[in-house]
């Protein structure tokens, strides 16, 4: 379950809740448990221990926070460019809708020229 590392823990909690109802937990309790496990996982990763058996390409001390910030800026830039592109396409479509009727008003144009 490398894609969702808390799958086993959440399944266990859910199973207890369904089976006994006395073990029902609030969302806050579940988040607190996950946070405690996160600390243990981070500590283990820093020591080189792979908690879930997934391949680790990068240890936490090798991570570059500036890369994450750079990715955020890239996402914002791409979002802005995409928004502009969509707006431009919309303007083109609206202009194209007006073009044919305008061409039809011009006397002397053949159907092919329109």
CSV table of C-alpha atoms in Angstrom, one decimal:
chain,number,residue,atom,x,y,z
A,1,UNK,CA,0.0,0.0,0.0
A,2,UNK,CA,2.7,2.5,-1.0
A,3,UNK,CA,0.3,4.8,-2.6
A,4,UNK,CA,-1.6,5.4,0.6
A,5,UNK,CA,0.7,4.6,3.6
A,6,UNK,CA,-2.1,4.8,6.2
A,7,UNK,CA,-4.4,2.3,4.6
A,8,UNK,CA,-3.7,-0.5,7.0
A,9,UNK,CA,-4.1,1.8,10.1
A,10,UNK,CA,-7.4,3.2,8.8
A,11,UNK,CA,-8.7,-0.2,7.9
A,12,UNK,CA,-7.9,-1.4,11.4
A,13,UNK,CA,-9.6,1.6,13.1
A,14,UNK,CA,-12.6,1.2,10.8
A,15,UNK,CA,-12.9,-2.5,11.5
A,16,UNK,CA,-12.7,-1.9,15.3
A,17,UNK,CA,-15.4,0.7,15.1
A,18,UNK,CA,-17.7,-1.5,13.0
A,19,UNK,CA,-17.2,-4.6,15.2
A,20,UNK,CA,-17.5,-3.1,18.7
A,21,UNK,CA,-18.8,0.5,18.4
A,22,UNK,CA,-17.2,1.1,21.8
A,23,UNK,CA,-13.9,1.9,20.1
A,24,UNK,CA,-15.5,4.6,17.9
A,25,UNK,CA,-13.1,7.4,17.5
A,26,UNK,CA,-13.5,11.0,16.5
A,27,UNK,CA,-11.7,12.4,13.5
A,28,UNK,CA,-9.5,14.3,15.8
A,29,UNK,CA,-8.4,11.0,17.5
A,30,UNK,CA,-7.6,9.4,14.2
A,31,UNK,CA,-5.6,12.4,13.0
A,32,UNK,CA,-3.7,12.5,16.3
A,33,UNK,CA,-2.9,8.8,15.9
A,34,UNK,CA,-1.7,9.3,12.3
A,35,UNK,CA,0.4,12.3,13.4
A,36,UNK,CA,2.1,10.2,16.1
A,37,UNK,CA,2.8,7.5,13.5
A,38,UNK,CA,4.1,10.2,11.1
A,39,UNK,CA,6.7,11.2,13.7
A,40,UNK,CA,7.8,7.6,14.1
A,41,UNK,CA,7.9,7.1,10.3
A,42,UNK,CA,10.0,10.3,9.8
A,43,UNK,CA,12.4,9.2,12.6
A,44,UNK,CA,12.7,5.8,10.9
A,45,UNK,CA,13.3,7.3,7.5
A,46,UNK,CA,15.9,9.6,8.9
A,47,UNK,CA,17.7,6.5,10.3
A,48,UNK,CA,17.4,4.8,6.9
A,49,UNK,CA,14.6,2.4,7.9
A,50,UNK,CA,11.9,1.9,5.3
A,51,UNK,CA,8.6,1.7,7.2
A,52,UNK,CA,6.3,0.5,4.5
A,53,UNK,CA,8.7,-1.5,2.3
A,54,UNK,CA,8.5,1.0,-0.5
A,55,UNK,CA,11.7,2.1,-2.3
A,56,UNK,CA,13.0,5.4,-1.0
A,57,UNK,CA,15.0,7.3,-3.5
A,58,UNK,CA,15.6,10.3,-1.2
A,59,UNK,CA,16.1,10.6,2.5
A,60,UNK,CA,14.6,13.6,4.3
A,61,UNK,CA,17.9,15.3,5.0
A,62,UNK,CA,18.6,15.2,1.2
A,63,UNK,CA,15.3,16.9,0.3
A,64,UNK,CA,15.6,20.4,-1.1
A,65,UNK,CA,12.8,22.6,0.2
A,66,UNK,CA,13.6,25.2,-2.5
A,67,UNK,CA,12.5,22.6,-5.1
A,68,UNK,CA,9.1,22.4,-3.5
A,69,UNK,CA,8.8,26.2,-3.5
A,70,UNK,CA,9.9,26.3,-7.1
A,71,UNK,CA,7.3,23.7,-8.1
A,72,UNK,CA,4.6,25.8,-6.4
A,73,UNK,CA,5.7,28.9,-8.4
A,74,UNK,CA,5.8,26.7,-11.6
A,75,UNK,CA,2.2,25.6,-10.9
A,76,UNK,CA,1.1,29.2,-10.4
A,77,UNK,CA,2.8,30.2,-13.6
A,78,UNK,CA,1.2,27.3,-15.6
A,79,UNK,CA,-2.2,28.1,-14.1
A,80,UNK,CA,-1.9,31.8,-15.1
A,81,UNK,CA,-0.7,30.8,-18.7
A,82,UNK,CA,-3.5,28.3,-19.0
A,83,UNK,CA,-6.1,30.8,-17.9
A,84,UNK,CA,-4.8,33.3,-20.4
A,85,UNK,CA,-4.8,30.7,-23.2
A,86,UNK,CA,-8.4,29.7,-22.4
A,87,UNK,CA,-9.5,33.3,-22.4
A,88,UNK,CA,-7.8,33.9,-25.7
A,89,UNK,CA,-9.4,30.8,-27.2
A,90,UNK,CA,-12.8,32.1,-26.1
A,91,UNK,CA,-12.2,35.4,-27.8
A,92,UNK,CA,-11.2,33.6,-31.0
A,93,UNK,CA,-14.3,31.5,-30.9
A,94,UNK,CA,-16.6,34.5,-30.3
A,95,UNK,CA,-14.8,36.4,-33.2
A,96,UNK,CA,-15.2,33.4,-35.5
A,97,UNK,CA,-19.0,33.3,-34.8
A,98,UNK,CA,-19.2,36.9,-35.9
A,99,UNK,CA,-17.0,36.5,-38.9
A,100,UNK,CA,-19.3,34.5,-41.2
A,101,UNK,CA,-22.3,36.7,-40.8
A,102,UNK,CA,-20.1,39.8,-41.5
A,103,UNK,CA,-18.7,38.1,-44.6
A,104,UNK,CA,-22.3,37.3,-45.8
A,105,UNK,CA,-23.1,41.1,-45.7
A,106,UNK,CA,-20.3,41.9,-48.2
A,107,UNK,CA,-21.7,42.0,-51.7
A,108,UNK,CA,-19.9,40.2,-54.4
A,109,UNK,CA,-18.3,37.4,-52.4
A,110,UNK,CA,-18.9,33.9,-53.6
A,111,UNK,CA,-19.7,31.1,-51.1
A,112,UNK,CA,-16.1,29.8,-51.4
A,113,UNK,CA,-14.7,33.3,-50.5
A,114,UNK,CA,-16.8,33.5,-47.4
